[in-house]
Tab-separated table of C-alpha atoms in Angstrom:
chain	number	residue	atom	x	y	z
U	1	UNK	CA	75.910	-40.185	15.019
U	2	UNK	CA	74.863	-38.220	18.131
U	3	UNK	CA	75.929	-35.002	16.456
U	4	UNK	CA	73.878	-35.909	13.402
U	5	UNK	CA	70.894	-36.794	15.601
U	6	UNK	CA	71.154	-33.421	17.359
U	7	UNK	CA	71.326	-31.651	14.019
U	8	UNK	CA	68.301	-33.578	12.769
U	9	UNK	CA	66.311	-32.635	15.892
U	10	UNK	CA	67.236	-29.018	15.334
U	11	UNK	CA	66.129	-29.182	11.697
U	12	UNK	CA	62.951	-30.986	12.767
U	13	UNK	CA	62.091	-28.210	15.227
U	14	UNK	CA	62.738	-25.612	12.539
U	15	UNK	CA	60.460	-27.465	10.092
U	16	UNK	CA	57.794	-27.848	12.785
U	17	UNK	CA	57.967	-24.120	13.588
U	18	UNK	CA	57.804	-23.211	9.897
U	19	UNK	CA	54.923	-25.633	9.389
U	20	UNK	CA	52.920	-24.082	12.270
U	21	UNK	CA	53.637	-20.644	10.901
U	22	UNK	CA	52.581	-21.723	7.396
U	23	UNK	CA	49.370	-23.298	8.723
U	24	UNK	CA	48.502	-20.131	10.674
U	25	UNK	CA	49.198	-17.952	7.630
U	26	UNK	CA	47.180	-20.276	5.395
U	27	UNK	CA	44.229	-20.208	7.821
U	28	UNK	CA	44.368	-16.405	7.934
U	29	UNK	CA	44.567	-16.155	4.147
U	30	UNK	CA	41.720	-18.665	3.682
U	31	UNK	CA	39.568	-16.705	6.154
U	32	UNK	CA	40.471	-13.475	4.352
U	33	UNK	CA	39.490	-14.976	0.982
U	34	UNK	CA	36.117	-16.072	2.394
U	35	UNK	CA	35.508	-12.539	3.675
U	36	UNK	CA	36.568	-11.124	0.316
U	37	UNK	CA	34.257	-13.533	-1.522
U	38	UNK	CA	31.395	-12.574	0.798
U	39	UNK	CA	32.086	-8.880	0.205
U	40	UNK	CA	32.363	-9.499	-3.531
U	41	UNK	CA	29.015	-11.288	-3.525
U	42	UNK	CA	27.441	-8.407	-1.600
U	43	UNK	CA	28.983	-5.800	-3.909
U	44	UNK	CA	27.857	-7.771	-6.977
U	45	UNK	CA	24.331	-7.872	-5.524
U	46	UNK	CA	24.428	-4.096	-4.964
U	47	UNK	CA	25.828	-3.624	-8.462
U	48	UNK	CA	23.001	-5.682	-10.017
U	49	UNK	CA	20.356	-3.879	-7.926
U	50	UNK	CA	21.672	-0.457	-8.979
U	51	UNK	CA	21.802	-1.576	-12.633
U	52	UNK	CA	18.181	-2.729	-12.388
U	53	UNK	CA	17.218	0.634	-10.890
U	54	UNK	CA	19.028	2.438	-13.707
U	55	UNK	CA	17.157	0.286	-16.248
U	56	UNK	CA	13.871	1.016	-14.457
U	57	UNK	CA	14.507	4.769	-14.374
U	58	UNK	CA	15.627	4.712	-18.007
U	59	UNK	CA	12.362	2.997	-18.964
U	60	UNK	CA	10.357	5.527	-16.935
U	61	UNK	CA	12.363	8.308	-18.563
U	62	UNK	CA	11.535	6.966	-22.012
U	63	UNK	CA	7.852	6.490	-21.079
U	64	UNK	CA	7.676	10.058	-19.771
U	65	UNK	CA	9.356	11.361	-22.918
U	66	UNK	CA	6.815	9.536	-25.064
U	67	UNK	CA	4.051	10.840	-22.787
U	68	UNK	CA	5.312	14.412	-23.176
U	69	UNK	CA	5.390	14.035	-26.961
U	70	UNK	CA	1.888	12.512	-27.085
U	71	UNK	CA	0.506	15.117	-24.663
U	72	UNK	CA	2.115	17.912	-26.659
U	73	UNK	CA	0.458	16.571	-29.819
U	74	UNK	CA	-2.889	16.367	-27.998
U	75	UNK	CA	-2.514	19.961	-26.815
U	76	UNK	CA	-1.763	21.127	-30.365
U	77	UNK	CA	-4.800	19.208	-31.654
U	78	UNK	CA	-7.128	20.567	-28.947
U	79	UNK	CA	-5.856	24.123	-29.376
U	80	UNK	CA	-6.412	23.835	-33.119
U	81	UNK	CA	-9.950	22.535	-32.526
U	82	UNK	CA	-10.610	25.277	-29.983
U	83	UNK	CA	-9.395	28.003	-32.343
U	84	UNK	CA	-11.502	26.577	-35.168
U	85	UNK	CA	-14.562	26.496	-32.888
U	86	UNK	CA	-13.857	30.013	-31.656
U	87	UNK	CA	-13.576	31.256	-35.232
U	88	UNK	CA	-16.895	29.578	-36.064
U	89	UNK	CA	-18.487	31.219	-33.027
U	90	UNK	CA	-17.072	34.649	-33.755
U	91	UNK	CA	-18.064	34.481	-37.414
U	92	UNK	CA	-21.511	33.058	-36.526
U	93	UNK	CA	-21.045	30.098	-38.852
U	94	UNK	CA	-24.165	27.912	-38.911
U	95	UNK	CA	-26.476	30.940	-38.694
U	96	UNK	CA	-28.488	32.403	-41.535
U	97	UNK	CA	-26.888	35.023	-43.780
U	98	UNK	CA	-29.154	37.774	-42.414
U	99	UNK	CA	-28.155	36.950	-38.805
U	100	UNK	CA	-24.442	37.024	-39.690
U	101	UNK	CA	-24.860	40.366	-41.437
U	102	UNK	CA	-26.619	41.901	-38.436
U	103	UNK	CA	-24.067	40.511	-35.978
U	104	UNK	CA	-21.264	42.033	-38.071
U	105	UNK	CA	-22.753	45.396	-37.047
U	106	UNK	CA	-22.543	44.606	-33.322
U	107	UNK	CA	-19.215	46.386	-32.866
U	108	UNK	CA	-20.704	49.525	-34.455
U	109	UNK	CA	-24.029	49.233	-32.665
U	110	UNK	CA	-23.634	48.031	-29.036
U	111	UNK	CA	-27.423	48.066	-28.620
U	112	UNK	CA	-27.464	44.737	-30.476
U	113	UNK	CA	-27.218	42.359	-27.519
U	114	UNK	CA	-26.606	39.128	-29.478
U	115	UNK	CA	-28.328	35.982	-30.665
U	116	UNK	CA	-30.359	33.851	-28.258
U	117	UNK	CA	-27.752	31.053	-28.364
U	118	UNK	CA	-25.134	33.478	-26.980
U	119	UNK	CA	-27.316	34.555	-24.076
U	120	UNK	CA	-28.583	31.172	-22.830
U	121	UNK	CA	-26.339	28.627	-21.097
U	122	UNK	CA	-27.497	25.100	-20.388
U	123	UNK	CA	-26.074	21.887	-18.960
U	124	UNK	CA	-24.730	19.513	-21.603
U	125	UNK	CA	-27.391	16.913	-20.654
U	126	UNK	CA	-30.210	19.233	-21.732
U	127	UNK	CA	-28.658	20.937	-24.772
U	128	UNK	CA	-30.620	18.837	-27.264
U	129	UNK	CA	-33.895	19.358	-25.399
U	130	UNK	CA	-33.447	23.132	-25.065
U	131	UNK	CA	-32.319	23.551	-28.668
U	132	UNK	CA	-35.404	21.589	-29.754
U	133	UNK	CA	-37.592	23.755	-27.522
U	134	UNK	CA	-36.108	26.944	-28.959
U	135	UNK	CA	-36.392	25.789	-32.561
U	136	UNK	CA	-35.826	28.688	-34.930
U	137	UNK	CA	-35.869	31.117	-31.983
U	138	UNK	CA	-32.291	30.088	-31.197
U	139	UNK	CA	-31.168	32.397	-34.038
U	140	UNK	CA	-33.359	35.309	-33.007
U	141	UNK	CA	-31.448	38.533	-32.401
U	142	UNK	CA	-31.885	40.253	-29.043
U	143	UNK	CA	-31.819	44.055	-28.989
U	144	UNK	CA	-32.276	46.593	-26.228
U	145	UNK	CA	-35.469	48.074	-27.716
U	146	UNK	CA	-37.728	48.274	-30.754
U	147	UNK	CA	-35.851	51.198	-32.318
U	148	UNK	CA	-32.658	49.165	-32.613
U	149	UNK	CA	-34.641	46.270	-34.103
U	150	UNK	CA	-36.313	48.685	-36.554
U	151	UNK	CA	-32.945	50.136	-37.560
U	152	UNK	CA	-31.496	46.669	-38.253
U	153	UNK	CA	-34.592	45.607	-40.235
U	154	UNK	CA	-34.065	48.673	-42.448
U	155	UNK	CA	-30.408	47.681	-42.781
U	156	UNK	CA	-31.443	44.203	-44.017
U	157	UNK	CA	-33.988	45.642	-46.427
U	158	UNK	CA	-31.607	48.189	-47.856
U	159	UNK	CA	-28.870	45.664	-48.543
U	160	UNK	CA	-31.199	42.784	-49.510
U	161	UNK	CA	-29.594	40.526	-46.888
U	162	UNK	CA	-32.791	38.636	-46.085
U	163	UNK	CA	-35.025	38.509	-43.024
U	164	UNK	CA	-34.358	38.072	-39.310
U	165	UNK	CA	-36.449	37.941	-36.137
U	166	UNK	CA	-35.643	40.425	-33.367
U	167	UNK	CA	-36.473	40.255	-29.663
U	168	UNK	CA	-36.465	43.753	-28.109
U	169	UNK	CA	-35.907	43.320	-24.376
U	170	UNK	CA	-38.190	46.234	-23.427
U	171	UNK	CA	-41.234	44.795	-25.220
U	172	UNK	CA	-41.078	41.102	-24.300
U	173	UNK	CA	-44.213	39.988	-22.443
U	174	UNK	CA	-43.486	37.448	-19.689
U	175	UNK	CA	-46.752	37.726	-17.763
U	176	UNK	CA	-48.398	34.621	-19.269
U	177	UNK	CA	-46.394	31.868	-17.596
U	178	UNK	CA	-46.981	28.151	-17.201
U	179	UNK	CA	-50.415	27.613	-15.622
U	180	UNK	CA	-50.767	23.816	-15.397
U	181	UNK	CA	-48.406	23.417	-12.462
U	182	UNK	CA	-49.694	19.921	-11.650
U	183	UNK	CA	-47.974	18.630	-14.784
U	184	UNK	CA	-44.605	19.355	-13.151
U	185	UNK	CA	-45.269	16.478	-10.745
U	186	UNK	CA	-45.922	13.891	-13.463
U	187	UNK	CA	-43.513	10.917	-13.805
U	188	UNK	CA	-40.560	11.722	-16.054
U	189	UNK	CA	-40.932	15.509	-15.922
U	190	UNK	CA	-37.532	17.134	-15.345
U	191	UNK	CA	-38.849	20.690	-15.142
U	192	UNK	CA	-39.712	23.781	-17.132
U	193	UNK	CA	-37.209	24.500	-19.885
U	194	UNK	CA	-36.784	28.071	-18.601
U	195	UNK	CA	-35.670	26.714	-15.211
U	196	UNK	CA	-33.039	24.430	-16.743
U	197	UNK	CA	-31.121	27.275	-18.379
U	198	UNK	CA	-29.068	30.089	-16.908
U	199	UNK	CA	-28.785	33.656	-18.144
U	200	UNK	CA	-27.708	36.993	-16.817
U	201	UNK	CA	-30.325	38.571	-14.516
U	202	UNK	CA	-31.239	41.094	-17.226
U	203	UNK	CA	-32.247	38.220	-19.546
U	204	UNK	CA	-34.369	36.192	-17.117
U	205	UNK	CA	-37.544	37.513	-18.724
U	206	UNK	CA	-36.260	36.495	-22.151
U	207	UNK	CA	-35.710	32.899	-20.978
U	208	UNK	CA	-39.227	32.829	-19.530
U	209	UNK	CA	-40.678	34.259	-22.758
U	210	UNK	CA	-38.945	31.649	-24.930
U	211	UNK	CA	-39.028	28.582	-22.671
U	212	UNK	CA	-41.386	29.299	-19.784
U	213	UNK	CA	-44.246	27.157	-21.164
U	214	UNK	CA	-42.196	24.163	-22.332
U	215	UNK	CA	-41.905	21.001	-20.234
U	216	UNK	CA	-38.722	18.936	-20.458
U	217	UNK	CA	-39.422	15.194	-20.104
U	218	UNK	CA	-36.910	12.368	-19.758
U	219	UNK	CA	-38.388	9.940	-22.307
U	220	UNK	CA	-40.874	9.835	-25.155
U	221	UNK	CA	-43.113	7.232	-23.415
U	222	UNK	CA	-43.605	9.500	-20.406
U	223	UNK	CA	-44.243	12.445	-22.723
U	224	UNK	CA	-46.953	10.503	-24.589
U	225	UNK	CA	-48.654	9.567	-21.294
U	226	UNK	CA	-48.574	13.194	-20.086
U	227	UNK	CA	-49.882	14.463	-23.441
U	228	UNK	CA	-52.855	12.074	-23.243
U	229	UNK	CA	-53.596	12.937	-19.641
U	230	UNK	CA	-53.644	16.685	-20.343
U	231	UNK	CA	-55.552	16.271	-23.645
U	232	UNK	CA	-52.601	17.382	-25.779
U	233	UNK	CA	-52.618	20.880	-24.358
U	234	UNK	CA	-48.933	21.014	-23.357
U	235	UNK	CA	-45.783	21.896	-25.239
U	236	UNK	CA	-43.075	19.325	-24.341
U	237	UNK	CA	-39.620	18.255	-25.449
U	238	UNK	CA	-37.648	15.167	-24.442
U	239	UNK	CA	-33.989	14.895	-23.554
U	240	UNK	CA	-33.391	13.072	-26.858
U	241	UNK	CA	-35.023	15.831	-28.912
U	242	UNK	CA	-38.626	14.699	-29.542
U	243	UNK	CA	-41.119	17.540	-29.588
U	244	UNK	CA	-44.828	17.549	-28.611
U	245	UNK	CA	-47.005	20.496	-29.575
U	246	UNK	CA	-50.447	21.482	-28.270
U	247	UNK	CA	-53.058	19.862	-30.470
U	248	UNK	CA	-51.323	16.500	-30.630
U	249	UNK	CA	-48.560	16.849	-33.228
U	250	UNK	CA	-45.244	15.099	-32.542
U	251	UNK	CA	-41.862	15.483	-34.203
U	252	UNK	CA	-38.678	13.511	-33.783
U	253	UNK	CA	-36.268	11.102	-35.362
U	254	UNK	CA	-32.547	11.174	-35.962
U	255	UNK	CA	-31.284	14.388	-34.403
U	256	UNK	CA	-28.537	15.867	-36.562
U	257	UNK	CA	-27.132	18.904	-34.877
U	258	UNK	CA	-23.774	19.551	-36.473
U	259	UNK	CA	-23.813	23.230	-35.592
U	260	UNK	CA	-24.665	22.730	-31.897
U	261	UNK	CA	-25.211	26.449	-31.446
U	262	UNK	CA	-25.967	26.187	-27.729
U	263	UNK	CA	-22.953	24.000	-26.975
U	264	UNK	CA	-20.266	25.948	-28.804
U	265	UNK	CA	-19.159	28.120	-25.917
U	266	UNK	CA	-19.351	25.161	-23.542
U	267	UNK	CA	-17.185	23.146	-25.910
U	268	UNK	CA	-14.663	25.986	-26.059
U	269	UNK	CA	-14.553	26.107	-22.242
U	270	UNK	CA	-14.207	22.317	-22.064
U	271	UNK	CA	-11.381	22.412	-24.598
U	272	UNK	CA	-9.636	25.139	-22.598
U	273	UNK	CA	-9.999	23.034	-19.437
U	274	UNK	CA	-8.674	19.979	-21.271
U	275	UNK	CA	-5.675	21.955	-22.539
U	276	UNK	CA	-4.944	23.202	-19.003
U	277	UNK	CA	-5.203	19.672	-17.615
U	278	UNK	CA	-2.920	18.314	-20.351
U	279	UNK	CA	-0.413	21.096	-19.723
U	280	UNK	CA	-0.382	20.205	-16.040
U	281	UNK	CA	0.134	16.539	-16.959
U	282	UNK	CA	2.971	17.542	-19.266
U	283	UNK	CA	4.573	19.675	-16.535
U	284	UNK	CA	4.277	16.737	-14.122
U	285	UNK	CA	5.858	14.407	-16.675
U	286	UNK	CA	8.660	16.919	-17.320
U	287	UNK	CA	9.277	17.103	-13.573
U	288	UNK	CA	9.340	13.294	-13.461
U	289	UNK	CA	11.802	13.274	-16.379
U	290	UNK	CA	14.153	15.652	-14.559
U	291	UNK	CA	13.784	13.659	-11.339
U	292	UNK	CA	14.459	10.327	-13.055
U	293	UNK	CA	17.391	11.788	-14.942
U	294	UNK	CA	18.914	13.077	-11.681
U	295	UNK	CA	18.349	9.733	-9.954
U	296	UNK	CA	19.839	7.886	-12.911
U	297	UNK	CA	22.951	10.094	-12.835
U	298	UNK	CA	23.345	9.521	-9.087
U	299	UNK	CA	23.023	5.771	-9.648
U	300	UNK	CA	25.593	5.869	-12.416
U	301	UNK	CA	28.023	7.510	-9.980
U	302	UNK	CA	27.130	4.782	-7.470
U	303	UNK	CA	27.871	2.099	-10.072
U	304	UNK	CA	31.224	3.716	-10.884
U	305	UNK	CA	32.084	3.670	-7.153
U	306	UNK	CA	30.961	0.042	-6.849
U	307	UNK	CA	33.008	-0.926	-9.914
U	308	UNK	CA	36.130	0.584	-8.347
U	309	UNK	CA	35.456	-1.235	-5.075
U	310	UNK	CA	34.886	-4.485	-6.969
U	311	UNK	CA	38.167	-3.997	-8.813
U	312	UNK	CA	39.988	-3.470	-5.512
U	313	UNK	CA	38.302	-6.533	-4.036
U	314	UNK	CA	39.299	-8.678	-7.035
U	315	UNK	CA	42.913	-7.445	-6.738
U	316	UNK	CA	42.923	-8.247	-3.014
U	317	UNK	CA	41.377	-11.673	-3.673
U	318	UNK	CA	43.935	-12.518	-6.376
U	319	UNK	CA	46.769	-11.368	-4.107
U	320	UNK	CA	45.444	-13.540	-1.277
U	321	UNK	CA	45.206	-16.552	-3.613
U	322	UNK	CA	48.808	-16.007	-4.767
U	323	UNK	CA	49.925	-15.865	-1.128
U	324	UNK	CA	48.047	-19.116	-0.401
U	325	UNK	CA	49.781	-20.736	-3.363
U	326	UNK	CA	53.129	-19.615	-1.983
U	327	UNK	CA	52.241	-20.960	1.463
U	328	UNK	CA	51.116	-24.267	-0.050
U	329	UNK	CA	54.432	-24.512	-1.946
U	330	UNK	CA	56.296	-23.771	1.269
U	331	UNK	CA	54.254	-26.471	3.075
U	332	UNK	CA	55.203	-28.973	0.373
U	333	UNK	CA	58.868	-28.069	0.863
U	334	UNK	CA	58.485	-28.594	4.624
U	335	UNK	CA	56.780	-31.959	4.056
U	336	UNK	CA	59.656	-32.939	1.704
U	337	UNK	CA	62.119	-31.903	4.450
U	338	UNK	CA	60.213	-34.133	6.898
U	339	UNK	CA	60.625	-37.025	4.532
U	340	UNK	CA	64.359	-36.414	4.220
U	341	UNK	CA	64.728	-36.220	8.015
U	342	UNK	CA	62.799	-39.477	8.406
U	343	UNK	CA	65.110	-41.197	5.909
U	344	UNK	CA	68.195	-39.896	7.710
U	345	UNK	CA	66.739	-41.039	11.063
U	346	UNK	CA	66.199	-44.516	9.642
U	347	UNK	CA	69.782	-44.557	8.321
U	348	UNK	CA	71.096	-43.526	11.780
U	349	UNK	CA	69.074	-46.266	13.481
U	350	UNK	CA	70.490	-48.803	10.993
U	351	UNK	CA	74.071	-47.594	11.623
U	352	UNK	CA	73.513	-47.725	15.424
């Protein structure tokens, strides 16, 4: 019995030692699994964040691609409009037949300066007013002198092309300017029409001759008040195109100006500016496309790296769980051994 008791004590110590070892290993494995789960959670968070960024950059990429396509279409449309407008300008569409015929001779006869509309530039706000002030004069042909005008009149006669009005620069009289200077201070007066346009220095006298005695007024009501005050002695035009002549006559109504002779070159310049701006926008969008594509590729590499790390973490977690299962099985064996020892101890006490 004593020998059996000694053997049981020895087995009990062995079980106790194994149990302590199993508990320590289980605690370590459990702690390791918690760390792995924490790392997995963090990696999954990173994975989701990177996927969201990829989605975001893909959406931006698609938006930029659509933007490039739309901008490209706009550029094509504007360039087409610009070319059409340039062709109209170069062919002098909207002018009388006689004016077009004379202007066709400009390359052969450089003494033909051009039509009035080509020489005068005006701010878009005052185009209607200035075109109203010019009236038919807008299609007058400017020449260097009377001899050139005479030669072109003979050309029109000979070919039965019609009539045209010529303005020889050397014979234009600009001495009779605007005398009623007080009218410039009246409410609503913007200024003299000649001062609202720009020309080359050699054509300053021409602008004064054509527009130097015309007041530009902001609104018809102010123009009526000024006309009454100055006993209908002034020539005035409004920004919206109404015209007041000395003597009291008024003209106005719906202003249909499809040709817009004064604004053609401005429109061409505006279209060129718009095309340049759109091209810059398209270049910026293309740069953004390349940038987003590069970032997306980098993020895809990051996702591939994260996927590999996640795979390794899952393998390590599964291995740790298998080890815990083995430790738990071992613990159950130890507990079964305890039970057997307890039964044997009870049997020994009964025999004693």
